[in-house]
Structures are given as structure tokens and as C-alpha cells.
Amino acid sequence: MQLKIMPKKKRLSAGRVPLILFLCQTISALEVPLDPKLLEDLVQPPTITHQSPKDYIIDPRENIVIQCEAKGKPPPSFSWTRNGTHFDIDKDPLVTMKPDSGTLIINIMSEGKAETYEGVYQCTARNERGAAISNNIVIRPSRSPLWTKEKLEPITLQNGQPLVLPCRPPIGLPPAIIFWMDNSFQRLPQSERVSQGLNGDLYFSNVLPEDTREDYICYARFNHTQTIQQKQPISLKVISAKSSRERPPTFLTPEGNASHKEELRGNVLSLECIAEGLPTPLIYWIKEDGTLPTNRTVYRNFQKTLQIIQVSEADSGNYQCIAKNALGAIHHTISVTVKAAPYWIMAPQNLVLSPGEDGTLICRANGNPKPRISWLTNGVPIEIAPDDPSRRIDGDTIIFSNVQERSSAVYQCNASNEYGYLLANAFVNVLAEPPRILTSANTLYQVIANRPAFLDCAFFGSPLPTIEWFKGAKGSALHEDIYVFHENGTLEIPVAQKDNTGTYTCVARNKLGTAKNEVHVEVKDPTRIIEQPEYAVVQRGSTVSFECRVKHDHTLIATVTWLKDNGELPNDERFTVAKDHLVVTDVRDDDGGTYTCVANTTLDDVSASAVLSVVAPTPTPAPIYDVPNPPFDLELTSQLDTSVQLSWTPGDDNNSPITKFIIEYEDAMHEAGLWHHQAEVSGTQTTAQLKLSPYVNYSFRVMAENSIGRSLPSEASEQYQTKAAEPDKNPTAVEGLGSEPDNLVITWKPLNGFESNGPGLQYKVSWRQKDGDDEWTSVVVANVSKYIVSGTPTFVPYLIKVQALNVVGFAPEPAVVMGHSGEDLPMVAPGNVRVNVVNSTLAEVHWDPVPLKSIRGHLQGYRIYYWKAQSSSQRNRRHIEKKILTFQGSKTHGMLPGLEPFSHYTLNVRVVNGKGEGPASPDRAFSTPEGVPSAPSSLKIVNPTLDSLTLEWDPPSHPNGLLTEYTLKYQPINSTHELGPLIDLKIPANKTRWTLKNLNFSTRYKFYFYAQTSVGPGSQITEEAVTTVDEAGILPPDVGAGKGKEEWRKEIVNGSWSFFGLKGLMPGTAYKVRVGAEGDSGFVSSEAVFETGPAMASRQVDIATQGWFIGLMCAVALLILILLIVCFIRRNKGGKYPVKEKEDAHADPEIQPMKEDDGTFGEYSDAEDHKPLKKGSRTPSDRTVKKEDSDDSLVDYGEGVNGQFNEDGSFIGQYSGKKEKEPAEGNESSEAPSPVNAMNSFV
């Protein structure tokens, strides 16, 4: 296992099961703290810390110093090779090696020549743990040869002709810098017509008479030796012609229509086109197959030279320069190929391992052509080095397994192609060290209550120790419910309280031993100002007092200091400071201002302020107070580069003394018309020394202020422009974030025009890998706010800095910030996924964390996808409804709530970073146990007879298991609305119809019906029905409803009505009636039966033939009909029973049991509505059955589908589908009837 201590904060939720934090789970190399005492005891292979550059050009007039510095334990010894063979420095009296160093000093100033020591040098630093080697250092002396003697003939040309003055400097090392001057050492003026080429020649697009001179001199400056060589002067005479013939452009350089240019990645690509013609042609540049990079493109030499900074492979292509004047245009195509010397994608990093652990060294580089990777160990090619069974080479990776102390060595990775090479040393150091705690013992931490406290416990050990914190002598380990544990061992108390006072013990353990350290915490009361000074307005000559009473911890000493306008109080006996107050006597105008009381202890400080306004004594009669008049006569004096003195004449104070003057400025160059605050001075001053910024065109104005308010601004002063200077600040908000896996996007907040301090604002952007030894890479960009670094390794920390510059110079050295290159999708799926089914609706999932290196980004958390297995009828669906739960951070387990009982589920787990999701783990299937069923989907009573009723029902929509039986409970309701005995009946689970016999005729019954599984009973459904009346009393069997084949008749009524009269009925006829809601499909009340009146028997024909008898019978039938209609209408109004108060008082005989004993997401019955009745019926009169919806939904436990659970089961993820409430079925209704939703039709 590879270990690394990282200062990364790790905090878990307060509600989780307490866990002790073990800081041994990150996968990387262990870092050795830079503690002097620790470093004295630890052995370490050599590491090259400083060396001379690969191409080392020396000054032949000075001694040669070839640097090679290294560190290690024990200190390394040094040796050198020259041109591939051992360099014996003892045999050369001119060569010495610095003590405790590998740096060579070759004394050539006394004797010897630098050319003698030209060659390729390499340094080796060696100790008992291995050997590190330096780069190949090529030593070459600088050369600054003289110009060859040549005779230069004078040149005579006519006006308008082109000309090239050759320079042809001598070849030096390094190459010379070329410039043209005259005999007075003044640079020759250049323009679009006359300019110097990259080769040093001086080009004239066309000559003019003023070009005539005898001292065109080419100079070559060799910076390394600080020498300048001069060419013989060239004489030019231009003869004036009456008229010069104009001509179209032609190229002086390069020649032809096309050319080729090759450049290395990271260098500056310079392309040049110089043309002649009359009039002088202008040069334009385009890229044929793309656009020029705006943030890396620079035009020089009057746009004749195109430069692309930090060129990359993407800049390859065809570039076209166009020369144009009034007579025509020509173009030249330059084909650019960008090659690349090797550059690092991932340089190998040092490994510190424990015996028996595994690790890897990775060496990845890129280039064009692709570099070849070769490995060395202790400076020897690994192919011929002694064999080590713990290592295995796999291309650019060395894999170590079960390392031992003898496995310690220094490995070198060499990446090379035809354009160069890279060499990196990385050691493998196998250490076995017991834990050590580096923090001082018995450290006392004093902290103010309600503020955070940080208790340090710096540690080291190999293997990396685990850290535990304890409080008190015999206290138990602290947990993360109220504490925060940091990976560097620090214990954080987020909000310190008094009970946090005490002794804390840090314990570090590994398999080699244990170390502990005690620290002490004292929590103090905060300092408070309980009586603060208050705003005061007093007259001149009076006395004012400001109160300041302080309360503080009794163990701390508090000091109270008074300030005036954030400065010390005036040294005046009129100011008296007592314990709790400040008194000012004989108040003057200049005493006005802000008075601040500051209370300090060694741990905290507080302050409170109040303003004192001084006004003139009230005269008699009282004067009119107003704001001051504006100041006038503004004058600028003592004008310097960075300051100026402003003076003015105050306006009338309008009977209230002027307390201060406010000075504002306008920058006419950058923000014309916008005024900014510059300074404030006392109301007694009429001058102010103002500090100025460079490169600003200033105007000033002044306003006066008294206790009444502020005056209007004065007239603006004369303008004053300051000189340009280098920027005095750098851009802010510098960030480095990758937008792609192979780039780093550096952004910053640019300086505004006022902050630029001069023209030509640019930015120098620098970056390097945080954990590498690379030098800074820098690029200068225009005034933009973003730069993209391409070709970076994925998710690597970078150090970044952005420095401002202008034509004058650079801003101060900028601060270094850290960023990361772009993230990529994780590569590895979580492993060892386990599922523990807690109950029928809850499961717990565990998984192993993925290695941090495979995440390739910031770990966001883990995401569980789970879905219910489809039945055969559902498999034709193309979309499987998957649900998602996300567990943030490094959680390795979580709860899945809201599962359906008796179901098969499948899940997988994925790791998530800032880029997205990684691959899914293998699918893991699991099943939930049985639960209690939902209520039956519907319950209907059909075919009522004198002594029987038939019940029909649909099974529960969610059986949640295998149904074992149905339970039917029913009880009669007599005419006084009292309840009879409750009868319990068990019905087999395979039945959907049951007939109850031997019932009482013309009796109302209430039924309670529910299903059962092996777990227990489910929710019940209720219904009421009435057996038919006695045949002798009302309905003869041969005159019955439904005996004929008449169709149902329908009447449409207003939805707000609660009654309706039926007309056109036949006497002596039985009718069935039912009520339905128009448009509410499937909702119909149970049927009611009534008769219009008994028919006369045939043997009474004699009476029936009498008219009076017929009239009497009609009247009786009509009365009976009216009575039945009234009763029916009252029933359908909801007033089924006349004694409403008695109904409400009925108690319920029993309570439906809870679904499950564990109480997790269980289903519940409404005890108010579903208990069997004892004394009265509470069923709605329209026989609607209200189905109880006890199904759980995740919406009921969180914020819809987007709620979240913590790892204890509370929802933190997202559902991909939303679970809908079950619709009412059959005769069920979601609400009781009311006048608003009354039935719309009779069916």
C-alpha cells in the first residue's frame, strides 16, 4: 500500500454511525516531513537538487563551474564522467570539487584554456541506498569572432529603387544580436519602408534621397562575453529623379512562391516576409486552414514578422503573407511543421514504502516523433543491472510488489528522440519506522467560545500510522459526530464550548509501535461591550461623555483603548479616559469625528464607535442652518510624478462648521465623466497633498460637509497627467481549472485602465507542475483574461502565477496559486458490491472504494442505479424505469428506501467526479421479502335478496406477497342506527365472490373487507348494503325490478342539487334507481329499490269500478310516492341518518394493526374511518368506498424526486421516475360527496 499525507479536510455527517478516522486509505507515495530531528535519523537515497543546464556555454575568461548538488542520508559521494568515461579529478591540478558537494571548479584563469575542457559531463551522487545521475552537461566556451576584412564599394541608386544592405555577421556562440547604427552610435530609424530582417540585413522597399549617408554600420553584440563587433561602414548615395516609376510589390525575402519552416514545440515561431515596391507595400498575414491564435500571436517589424509564442503541433499548417500596394498584390506560402522534443506527461515520483508493500513508478512523455522510454537503476541500464525479484518492467511503468529494504534504489527514466531528451531520477526507499509524533507535548490551546479550535498532531511512520484522539485520562475515542478529523492528524472542534475544556490525547499506531501526545484546551468567554458609546451632537464649549462597559473572561486581562478617527486621541488634558467612559470637556469644532472604544484580550478584541458632531451655540434669534456653499478657486501646485498639492477656498458654512472636505477625481483618459473618491481632510484644512497613480489624466473637485449635509461639488480643477510606470499590482482571482482532460485553463481578473499604469498592458502567465522539478513555463499574452495550456496530464496539480507588465516594465512578483488540469471520467468501477435487505421496503448497499488515482478528478461521491425486475407482460417496454441515489463524498455504503415488497431488484454502483460517472459495477440482484397487502381494489354488493347478499371484489393492486386469505367482518344496523354484533369470516385467497346467507330481511349491513399475507393483514375496504324487503310487506315476487327488459332511463340534473323528483312513474311498479357522476368514469352508487304503491287485487273489481274509490286510491298512491321520493332524496343528500350528533359520538370497536413491527416505511390504516362501527354508520350515503392509500412514496420522505438521503437511509439522490398515487378503482372515491361534486345524472 502506498501512502501520502495530504492536508485535505474530511468531514462526515453528524447523523451517521460514529467511526474512528484512520488516515491510511489514500493511495499515493508517503511523504517525509521536513522535520530536522526526523531527517537526522531516516536513511534516504540521493536526490539531485541542483545541476548546470544541459547546454552550458561558459565564458572563457572565467573559471569553469559545473554544478552538481544532491541530498541524501547518509550524505552522498560524488563522481563524474567526461565524454562517457570516468573523469579522475585527482589527476588534474586545475580541477577541484567543493566540499560536501559534487560541484566542479576548473581554474583556467591562472593557466589552461577553456577549449581543453570542452565535452559532455555527467555527475553521479551515490550512497548506500542508490545512485542518482545528472543530465548530460555539454560544456562549450563562448565565441565572439571578428568580422572578416572586406572592401565595400559605395552604392549609388536612383530614387525609388529597392536595396538590401548585407550584414553577414561572424558565427559566434551563442549567436550575436544584430543592429544597425551610425558613427555616432545612434540607431538608424526604421519604418514600413526600411527595416532589418531576421538575418540581420537591412532592407529598403524603395530608397529616398534622405537615405543618402556614408555610415551604414552593422553591429554584432555577443552578450555572453559582453563584446560588440563592427562591420565596415557602407556608403549609399541616392540620386533624385524627376519622376520615379511606380511598380507592384515583389518579395525581397523569402524567395519564390512557397517555402518551408520547421520549429520545435514551445519555442517562438518567427515567419518573415519583406517586399519591395513603389509605393511601399504593406504586409498582411493569414493561416490558410485556420485562424491565427489571438492570444499567442505577435506582429513585429511593422508587421513584416509574424511570431507565435509557445508554438504547438496544432500550429502546423500553411501560412500566407500578402504584400499589397496600389498597383497590385502578391503572396508567399510558408509551410510550417512543428516538431517536439520530449516533454513530460507524467514524470516518475519518489516512492517511500514499507516492507511488503506494492508501488509503481510511471514515466510518460510525449514528443514528435514519439520518444523512446528507457530505464536505468543507480545509473546503470536496467537490462544489465542486478536483478530484483520485487520489480517488473511494463513499458513506461515499473511495478513493485512485496518490496524489502534491499529493494531501495534510484531509478532513472530517459525519454529521447532526435530533438532532445528528458532524464528524471526517482528513488524507491523502503522504510520500517515506528510512529513518531512531531507536535510538541503538553501544548496549551486557548480559544474563545463559539469559535473553532484546531489541535495539531503532526506525525510520521512507515507504514503510515492511524490516528485516534481521546479526551481525558480514560476517555473513549472521539467520533466524527461533533468533531472534524483532518488527514494531517489535526483535530478540529468546529464550535468550541466550555465543556470542550480538558486534556486531549493523540495516539498514532502502526504495526511497529504506538506513540501518543497530550495537549490541553481552555475555552474562554468572549469579550463583549455591554454598554456602547452613542451618537452625540453637542455645542461648542460644552462637555460630552461616551460610555464603554466591557465584560470578558475572568482569566484574561482586558485593556480598553479609545481612538479618534482611527488614530490616537489628541494629547490634550480636555480628554479624560476613565474605566468605563471617555469625557471631553470644552468641546471644540475639531473634536468632532468618530470615537471608537476597542477592548482587547490576548485572544480576541471587539470595538464600538460613535460619532460626535459639534455645532455652534444657538444664537438669538436662531440662525438658519444649511449645507455649506461649494469651495472655489481650486489650484494645483507642487506637481510631481506621484503627488500634487491641491488648494481651495472654502465657501460659506451657513452657520454650521464645516467638519470635513471630500476630494474626488476624474480620470479623463480611462473613465471620462466618472468621479471617484480621492481623499477626505479636516474641515479646518484648505490644502491637501494627494497621492497619484501613474498614467492618469487627473481633474479634481472638492465638496464641503457639515452637520446638516454635504455641499454641491466645486468647479473642476485644471487637468494634470502623470507619467507612465510599471504596474504596481497583479491580476486577482487567478484560477487554474481544466476544461478538458488534457488542458489547463488559467483565468484571472484583468487590471482596469486605471491600474495599468501605462500603455501596452500585457500579462506574463507562468505555470509548472506542483510535484515536479520542472522549471516555470511562461508566455506573454495580450490584455486578455484567459490562457489555455494544452497537452497536460489528466488531473495534476499545477502552480500558477500571472504577472502584469506594460511598456515600462513588470509588476511585482505575483503570488503563486494552485490549480488542477482537467478531469477525465473515472476508469474503475466500485468493487465488492454487497446488498443487505433490511426489511420489505429497505435495503443497505456496501461497496469498496475505488483507488484515488483511478478517479482522475475531484471525488463527488458514489451513485447507485437500481430498478425493479419487469414481469413478462412488461418486458416489451423499451424503457426500464431506473432510480438513482447519489451518496456524496467517500461514503462506502448507503440505504435504498421505498422498495416494493416481494419484488426482485437489480443494482449497480458507479463513482462520480467533476467530469461525470465512471463505469458501472457488475449488476447485483436482490429480492425484498413479503409485506402486508394493500386494500382490495374494489368491493361491490350485488344480487340482494330477502336473506342473502353477494359480495364481489378485485384482489389488491399491490399484494406485496402471496395472499393467504381474505377476512370479512360485518354487522347489522337497525332502524335506530345501532350496531349489532360483529361477525368474522375467513375466505380463501383464490375467491373473488362470496354469498352471505341467512341474513335478516330489509336490514342494512356494514362490511369490512381486507386481504392477508403471511406477514399480516392489509388495509381494509368498507361497504354497506340492504337486504330486500319482505314480500308481503312491499314487493310481490311477480312484480319486481329488472324482471322486464326495459332500458335504464337517464335524467340530467344540476351538479349543485341534492334532490330530484321523479315523474311519470307507474303505480304498483318496483323501480331500481342509482346515481352517477357525469364524466367520472366507473363511479356509480349502489342500487336502491322502491315501489310506487301496491296494485289492487283482481277480486276487488267491484270497488275499483267506483269513481270515488279510484280517486281515493290515486291520492293514497300519490302520497306514498311523494314519501318514498322524499326519503330517497334525503338519503342521497348525505343525511342518511337523522341523528347526526349520535353518529359522530359512535366509538370504534377495534383498530386495524400496523403493517410491520419495525416501523420502517410501513403502511398504516386510518383508525378513524376503517374500524368496524358499533353504534352507527359513518359510510357516505352514496355508498362510495374510500380506498386507503398507504403505499409509500419517496416523495413522502424528501423533496420530491430530487430529495436526498444520507448514508443512514435518508434520501440524497435522484429518482429517474416519479411514483404516482394509485387511482381509485371500482366503487371507490378519493373524497366524500359534497354539494359541489354531487352526481350529475341518474342512470
GROMACS .gro file of C-alpha atoms in nm, residues 19-339:
model
  321
   19LEU     CA    1  -1.647   0.599   1.318
   20ILE     CA    2  -1.285   0.641   1.418
   21LEU     CA    3  -1.092   0.807   1.139
   22PHE     CA    4  -0.797   0.605   1.010
   23LEU     CA    5  -0.562   0.807   0.793
   24CYS     CA    6  -0.431   0.518   0.588
   25GLN     CA    7  -0.670   0.492   0.299
   26THR     CA    8  -0.531   0.731   0.037
   27ILE     CA    9  -0.323   0.565  -0.230
   28SER     CA   10  -0.005   0.753  -0.313
   29ALA     CA   11   0.356   0.775  -0.202
   30LEU     CA   12   0.433   0.852   0.163
   31GLU     CA   13   0.587   1.195   0.216
   32VAL     CA   14   0.862   1.252   0.472
   33PRO     CA   15   0.801   1.572   0.676
   34LEU     CA   16   1.080   1.828   0.666
   35ASP     CA   17   1.143   1.798   1.039
   36PRO     CA   18   1.518   1.832   1.123
   37LYS     CA   19   1.506   1.581   1.407
   38LEU     CA   20   1.325   1.330   1.190
   39LEU     CA   21   1.556   1.375   0.892
   40GLU     CA   22   1.861   1.310   1.109
   41ASP     CA   23   1.752   0.950   1.166
   42LEU     CA   24   1.593   0.848   0.833
   43VAL     CA   25   1.800   0.695   0.557
   44GLN     CA   26   1.723   0.825   0.209
   45PRO     CA   27   1.863   0.760  -0.138
   46PRO     CA   28   2.037   1.050  -0.315
   47THR     CA   29   1.836   1.319  -0.490
   48ILE     CA   30   1.990   1.570  -0.734
   49THR     CA   31   1.885   1.912  -0.607
   50HIS     CA   32   2.079   2.142  -0.843
   51GLN     CA   33   2.277   2.099  -1.164
   52SER     CA   34   2.411   2.306  -1.450
   53PRO     CA   35   2.200   2.338  -1.768
   54LYS     CA   36   2.224   2.075  -2.039
   55ASP     CA   37   2.377   2.321  -2.290
   56TYR     CA   38   2.626   2.514  -2.077
   57ILE     CA   39   2.806   2.794  -2.260
   58ILE     CA   40   3.090   2.929  -2.046
   59ASP     CA   41   3.292   3.250  -2.052
   60PRO     CA   42   3.649   3.153  -2.146
   61ARG     CA   43   3.782   3.442  -1.936
   62GLU     CA   44   3.645   3.298  -1.609
   63ASN     CA   45   3.684   2.975  -1.415
   64ILE     CA   46   3.450   2.693  -1.518
   65VAL     CA   47   3.197   2.597  -1.251
   66ILE     CA   48   2.992   2.281  -1.324
   67GLN     CA   49   2.725   2.250  -1.057
   68CYS     CA   50   2.602   1.926  -0.904
   69GLU     CA   51   2.429   1.933  -0.567
   70ALA     CA   52   2.247   1.640  -0.406
   71LYS     CA   53   2.093   1.540  -0.075
   72GLY     CA   54   2.056   1.202   0.093
   73LYS     CA   55   2.110   1.011   0.417
   74PRO     CA   56   2.389   0.924   0.461
   75PRO     CA   57   2.530   1.218   0.261
   76PRO     CA   58   2.614   1.104  -0.090
   77SER     CA   59   2.956   1.089  -0.250
   78PHE     CA   60   3.010   1.231  -0.598
   79SER     CA   61   3.186   1.121  -0.916
   80TRP     CA   62   3.198   1.249  -1.274
   81THR     CA   63   3.225   1.115  -1.626
   82ARG     CA   64   3.356   1.311  -1.923
   83ASN     CA   65   3.262   1.207  -2.275
   84GLY     CA   66   3.131   0.878  -2.135
   85THR     CA   67   3.441   0.776  -1.936
   86HIS     CA   68   3.541   0.827  -1.574
   87PHE     CA   69   3.683   1.175  -1.507
   88ASP     CA   70   3.957   1.146  -1.246
   89ILE     CA   71   3.969   1.491  -1.093
   90ASP     CA   72   4.261   1.398  -0.867
   91LYS     CA   73   4.490   1.376  -1.171
   92ASP     CA   74   4.414   1.728  -1.293
   93PRO     CA   75   4.558   2.000  -1.066
   94LEU     CA   76   4.326   2.260  -1.218
   95VAL     CA   77   4.010   2.070  -1.118
   96THR     CA   78   3.874   2.070  -0.763
   97MET     CA   79   3.543   1.962  -0.609
   98LYS     CA   80   3.367   2.174  -0.349
   99PRO     CA   81   3.349   2.012  -0.002
  100ASP     CA   82   3.022   1.822   0.072
  101SER     CA   83   2.921   1.885  -0.288
  102GLY     CA   84   2.969   1.749  -0.636
  103THR     CA   85   3.029   2.092  -0.795
  104LEU     CA   86   3.346   2.106  -1.006
  105ILE     CA   87   3.563   2.419  -1.023
  106ILE     CA   88   3.812   2.428  -1.312
  107ASN     CA   89   4.072   2.703  -1.258
  108ILE     CA   90   4.155   2.830  -1.606
  109MET     CA   91   4.222   3.191  -1.502
  110SER     CA   92   4.573   3.108  -1.382
  111GLU     CA   93   4.661   2.867  -1.661
  112GLY     CA   94   4.493   2.642  -1.912
  113LYS     CA   95   4.242   2.704  -2.187
  114ALA     CA   96   3.869   2.666  -2.183
  115GLU     CA   97   3.875   2.468  -2.509
  116THR     CA   98   4.066   2.194  -2.328
  117TYR     CA   99   3.765   2.119  -2.111
  118GLU     CA  100   3.502   2.112  -2.381
  119GLY     CA  101   3.293   1.794  -2.364
  120VAL     CA  102   2.995   1.613  -2.215
  121TYR     CA  103   2.997   1.582  -1.836
  122GLN     CA  104   2.770   1.378  -1.608
  123CYS     CA  105   2.758   1.375  -1.227
  124THR     CA  106   2.672   1.074  -1.009
  125ALA     CA  107   2.565   1.108  -0.643
  126ARG     CA  108   2.580   0.777  -0.452
  127ASN     CA  109   2.517   0.639  -0.102
  128GLU     CA  110   2.425   0.300   0.040
  129ARG     CA  111   2.067   0.335  -0.085
  130GLY     CA  112   2.143   0.402  -0.452
  131ALA     CA  113   2.286   0.641  -0.706
  132ALA     CA  114   2.132   0.944  -0.881
  133ILE     CA  115   2.275   1.094  -1.200
  134SER     CA  116   2.259   1.438  -1.356
  135ASN     CA  117   2.177   1.534  -1.714
  136ASN     CA  118   2.449   1.522  -1.975
  137ILE     CA  119   2.601   1.869  -1.939
  138VAL     CA  120   2.760   1.989  -2.266
  139ILE     CA  121   3.037   2.240  -2.188
  140ARG     CA  122   3.126   2.485  -2.471
  141PRO     CA  123   3.314   2.816  -2.441
  142SER     CA  124   3.150   3.121  -2.590
  143ARG     CA  125   3.300   3.269  -2.908
  144SER     CA  126   3.285   3.622  -3.045
  145PRO     CA  127   3.492   3.621  -3.366
  146LEU     CA  128   3.587   3.933  -3.562
  147TRP     CA  129   3.444   4.037  -3.896
  148THR     CA  130   3.647   3.929  -4.194
  149LYS     CA  131   3.819   4.216  -4.369
  150GLU     CA  132   3.638   4.323  -4.685
  151LYS     CA  133   3.634   4.623  -4.912
  152LEU     CA  134   3.287   4.772  -4.952
  153GLU     CA  135   3.220   4.976  -5.264
  154PRO     CA  136   2.991   5.283  -5.238
  155ILE     CA  137   2.636   5.219  -5.359
  156THR     CA  138   2.459   5.464  -5.593
  157LEU     CA  139   2.089   5.422  -5.674
  158GLN     CA  140   1.813   5.627  -5.828
  159ASN     CA  141   1.523   5.744  -5.621
  160GLY     CA  142   1.256   5.468  -5.571
  161GLN     CA  143   1.484   5.165  -5.633
  162PRO     CA  144   1.490   4.870  -5.382
  163LEU     CA  145   1.804   4.791  -5.184
  164VAL     CA  146   1.939   4.525  -4.947
  165LEU     CA  147   2.243   4.610  -4.730
  166PRO     CA  148   2.401   4.278  -4.623
  167CYS     CA  149   2.529   4.228  -4.271
  168ARG     CA  150   2.657   3.867  -4.271
  169PRO     CA  151   2.790   3.868  -3.912
  170PRO     CA  152   3.056   3.619  -3.798
  171ILE     CA  153   2.926   3.295  -3.649
  172GLY     CA  154   2.959   3.313  -3.272
  173LEU     CA  155   2.847   3.111  -2.972
  174PRO     CA  156   2.580   3.196  -2.878
  175PRO     CA  157   2.462   3.375  -3.196
  176ALA     CA  158   2.511   3.751  -3.197
  177ILE     CA  159   2.238   4.015  -3.166
  178ILE     CA  160   2.238   4.237  -3.478
  179PHE     CA  161   2.153   4.607  -3.504
  180TRP     CA  162   2.238   4.895  -3.739
  181MET     CA  163   2.379   5.229  -3.618
  182ASP     CA  164   2.575   5.524  -3.749
  183ASN     CA  165   2.917   5.658  -3.650
  184SER     CA  166   2.760   5.840  -3.354
  185PHE     CA  167   2.626   5.512  -3.218
  186GLN     CA  168   2.270   5.622  -3.289
  187ARG     CA  169   2.029   5.357  -3.411
  188LEU     CA  170   1.920   5.406  -3.769
  189PRO     CA  171   1.547   5.484  -3.794
  190GLN     CA  172   1.329   5.202  -3.931
  191SER     CA  173   0.979   5.207  -4.077
  192GLU     CA  174   0.747   5.019  -4.309
  193ARG     CA  175   0.985   5.124  -4.589
  194VAL     CA  176   1.318   5.048  -4.415
  195SER     CA  177   1.359   4.757  -4.176
  196GLN     CA  178   1.604   4.493  -4.053
  197GLY     CA  179   1.540   4.131  -4.138
  198LEU     CA  180   1.578   3.828  -3.913
  199ASN     CA  181   1.912   3.752  -4.080
  200GLY     CA  182   2.044   4.099  -3.989
  201ASP     CA  183   2.031   4.251  -4.339
  202LEU     CA  184   1.883   4.599  -4.385
  203TYR     CA  185   1.603   4.609  -4.643
  204PHE     CA  186   1.477   4.915  -4.834
  205SER     CA  187   1.144   4.870  -5.014
  206ASN     CA  188   1.239   5.185  -5.206
  207VAL     CA  189   1.513   5.441  -5.141
  208LEU     CA  190   1.466   5.814  -5.096
  209PRO     CA  191   1.718   6.099  -5.119
  210GLU     CA  192   1.722   6.133  -4.740
  211ASP     CA  193   1.864   5.779  -4.723
  212THR     CA  194   2.196   5.913  -4.854
  213ARG     CA  195   2.473   5.866  -4.594
  214GLU     CA  196   2.819   5.714  -4.560
  215ASP     CA  197   2.787   5.540  -4.225
  216TYR     CA  198   2.551   5.244  -4.252
  217ILE     CA  199   2.723   5.021  -3.994
  218CYS     CA  200   2.611   4.671  -3.884
  219TYR     CA  201   2.699   4.580  -3.526
  220ALA     CA  202   2.707   4.231  -3.369
  221ARG     CA  203   2.672   4.213  -2.992
  222PHE     CA  204   2.786   3.894  -2.815
  223ASN     CA  205   2.614   3.911  -2.479
  224HIS     CA  206   2.798   3.621  -2.319
  225THR     CA  207   3.134   3.793  -2.346
  226GLN     CA  208   2.990   4.147  -2.340
  227THR     CA  209   3.165   4.237  -2.667
  228ILE     CA  210   3.044   4.423  -2.977
  229GLN     CA  211   3.194   4.369  -3.322
  230GLN     CA  212   3.158   4.630  -3.601
  231LYS     CA  213   3.134   4.583  -3.978
  232GLN     CA  214   3.296   4.829  -4.217
  233PRO     CA  215   3.066   5.129  -4.292
  234ILE     CA  216   2.859   5.116  -4.612
  235SER     CA  217   2.814   5.432  -4.821
  236LEU     CA  218   2.485   5.494  -5.000
  237LYS     CA  219   2.404   5.778  -5.241
  238VAL     CA  220   2.051   5.823  -5.376
  239ILE     CA  221   2.017   6.024  -5.697
  240SER     CA  222   1.695   6.221  -5.729
  241ALA     CA  223   1.499   6.152  -6.045
  242LYS     CA  224   1.231   6.375  -6.192
  243SER     CA  225   0.972   6.101  -6.154
  244SER     CA  226   1.001   5.751  -6.012
  245ARG     CA  227   0.806   5.484  -6.190
  246GLU     CA  228   0.560   5.310  -5.960
  247ARG     CA  229   0.560   4.927  -5.953
  248PRO     CA  230   0.369   4.642  -5.785
  249PRO     CA  231   0.524   4.451  -5.490
  250THR     CA  232   0.784   4.176  -5.519
  251PHE     CA  233   0.940   3.985  -5.230
  252LEU     CA  234   1.294   4.057  -5.122
  253THR     CA  235   1.274   3.766  -4.876
  254PRO     CA  236   1.180   3.484  -4.887
  255GLU     CA  237   1.229   3.392  -5.250
  256GLY     CA  238   0.974   3.221  -5.472
  257ASN     CA  239   0.608   3.149  -5.411
  258ALA     CA  240   0.650   2.896  -5.129
  259SER     CA  241   0.895   2.793  -4.860
  260HIS     CA  242   0.911   2.561  -4.558
  261LYS     CA  243   0.976   2.628  -4.190
  262GLU     CA  244   1.030   2.378  -3.910
  263GLU     CA  245   1.009   2.474  -3.541
  264LEU     CA  246   1.012   2.293  -3.208
  265ARG     CA  247   0.714   2.285  -2.973
  266GLY     CA  248   0.730   2.551  -2.704
  267ASN     CA  249   0.960   2.783  -2.900
  268VAL     CA  250   0.867   3.108  -3.071
  269LEU     CA  251   0.775   3.056  -3.435
  270SER     CA  252   0.905   3.353  -3.641
  271LEU     CA  253   0.789   3.395  -4.003
  272GLU     CA  254   0.918   3.685  -4.215
  273CYS     CA  255   0.814   3.847  -4.542
  274ILE     CA  256   0.980   4.167  -4.670
  275ALA     CA  257   0.868   4.315  -5.000
  276GLU     CA  258   0.981   4.599  -5.225
  277GLY     CA  259   0.760   4.818  -5.441
  278LEU     CA  260   0.654   5.174  -5.502
  279PRO     CA  261   0.456   5.295  -5.320
  280THR     CA  262   0.576   5.099  -5.013
  281PRO     CA  263   0.373   4.778  -4.984
  282LEU     CA  264   0.202   4.669  -4.663
  283ILE     CA  265   0.221   4.313  -4.528
  284TYR     CA  266  -0.074   4.103  -4.415
  285TRP     CA  267  -0.078   3.750  -4.266
  286ILE     CA  268  -0.338   3.471  -4.276
  287LYS     CA  269  -0.342   3.100  -4.196
  288GLU     CA  270  -0.485   2.910  -4.489
  289ASP     CA  271  -0.650   2.626  -4.294
  290GLY     CA  272  -0.750   2.806  -3.978
  291THR     CA  273  -0.724   3.124  -3.776
  292LEU     CA  274  -0.425   3.274  -3.603
  293PRO     CA  275  -0.425   3.223  -3.222
  294THR     CA  276  -0.517   3.568  -3.095
  295ASN     CA  277  -0.364   3.527  -2.751
  296ARG     CA  278  -0.028   3.399  -2.879
  297THR     CA  279   0.021   3.598  -3.198
  298VAL     CA  280   0.259   3.896  -3.206
  299TYR     CA  281   0.340   4.115  -3.508
  300ARG     CA  282   0.684   4.276  -3.518
  301ASN     CA  283   0.898   4.479  -3.756
  302PHE     CA  284   0.599   4.676  -3.891
  303GLN     CA  285   0.403   4.355  -3.942
  304LYS     CA  286   0.672   4.202  -4.161
  305THR     CA  287   0.742   3.941  -3.895
  306LEU     CA  288   0.474   3.711  -3.754
  307GLN     CA  289   0.557   3.543  -3.422
  308ILE     CA  290   0.354   3.273  -3.249
  309ILE     CA  291   0.453   3.223  -2.886
  310GLN     CA  292   0.460   2.876  -2.729
  311VAL     CA  293   0.404   2.708  -3.063
  312SER     CA  294   0.243   2.364  -3.054
  313GLU     CA  295   0.163   2.086  -3.301
  314ALA     CA  296  -0.176   2.246  -3.364
  315ASP     CA  297   0.002   2.546  -3.518
  316SER     CA  298   0.135   2.338  -3.808
  317GLY     CA  299  -0.006   2.435  -4.145
  318ASN     CA  300   0.027   2.682  -4.430
  319TYR     CA  301   0.074   3.049  -4.351
  320GLN     CA  302   0.039   3.309  -4.622
  321CYS     CA  303   0.191   3.656  -4.623
  322ILE     CA  304   0.041   3.910  -4.864
  323ALA     CA  305   0.223   4.220  -4.985
  324LYS     CA  306  -0.008   4.486  -5.127
  325ASN     CA  307   0.016   4.837  -5.264
  326ALA     CA  308  -0.194   5.047  -5.501
  327LEU     CA  309  -0.063   4.862  -5.812
  328GLY     CA  310  -0.123   4.505  -5.701
  329ALA     CA  311  -0.063   4.228  -5.452
  330ILE     CA  312   0.147   3.911  -5.429
  331HIS     CA  313   0.157   3.634  -5.174
  332HIS     CA  314   0.402   3.375  -5.042
  333THR     CA  315   0.305   3.050  -4.868
  334ILE     CA  316   0.518   2.919  -4.581
  335SER     CA  317   0.452   2.557  -4.485
  336VAL     CA  318   0.514   2.518  -4.111
  337THR     CA  319   0.587   2.186  -3.942
  338VAL     CA  320   0.606   2.177  -3.562
  339LYS     CA  321   0.818   1.902  -3.415
   0.00000   0.00000   0.00000
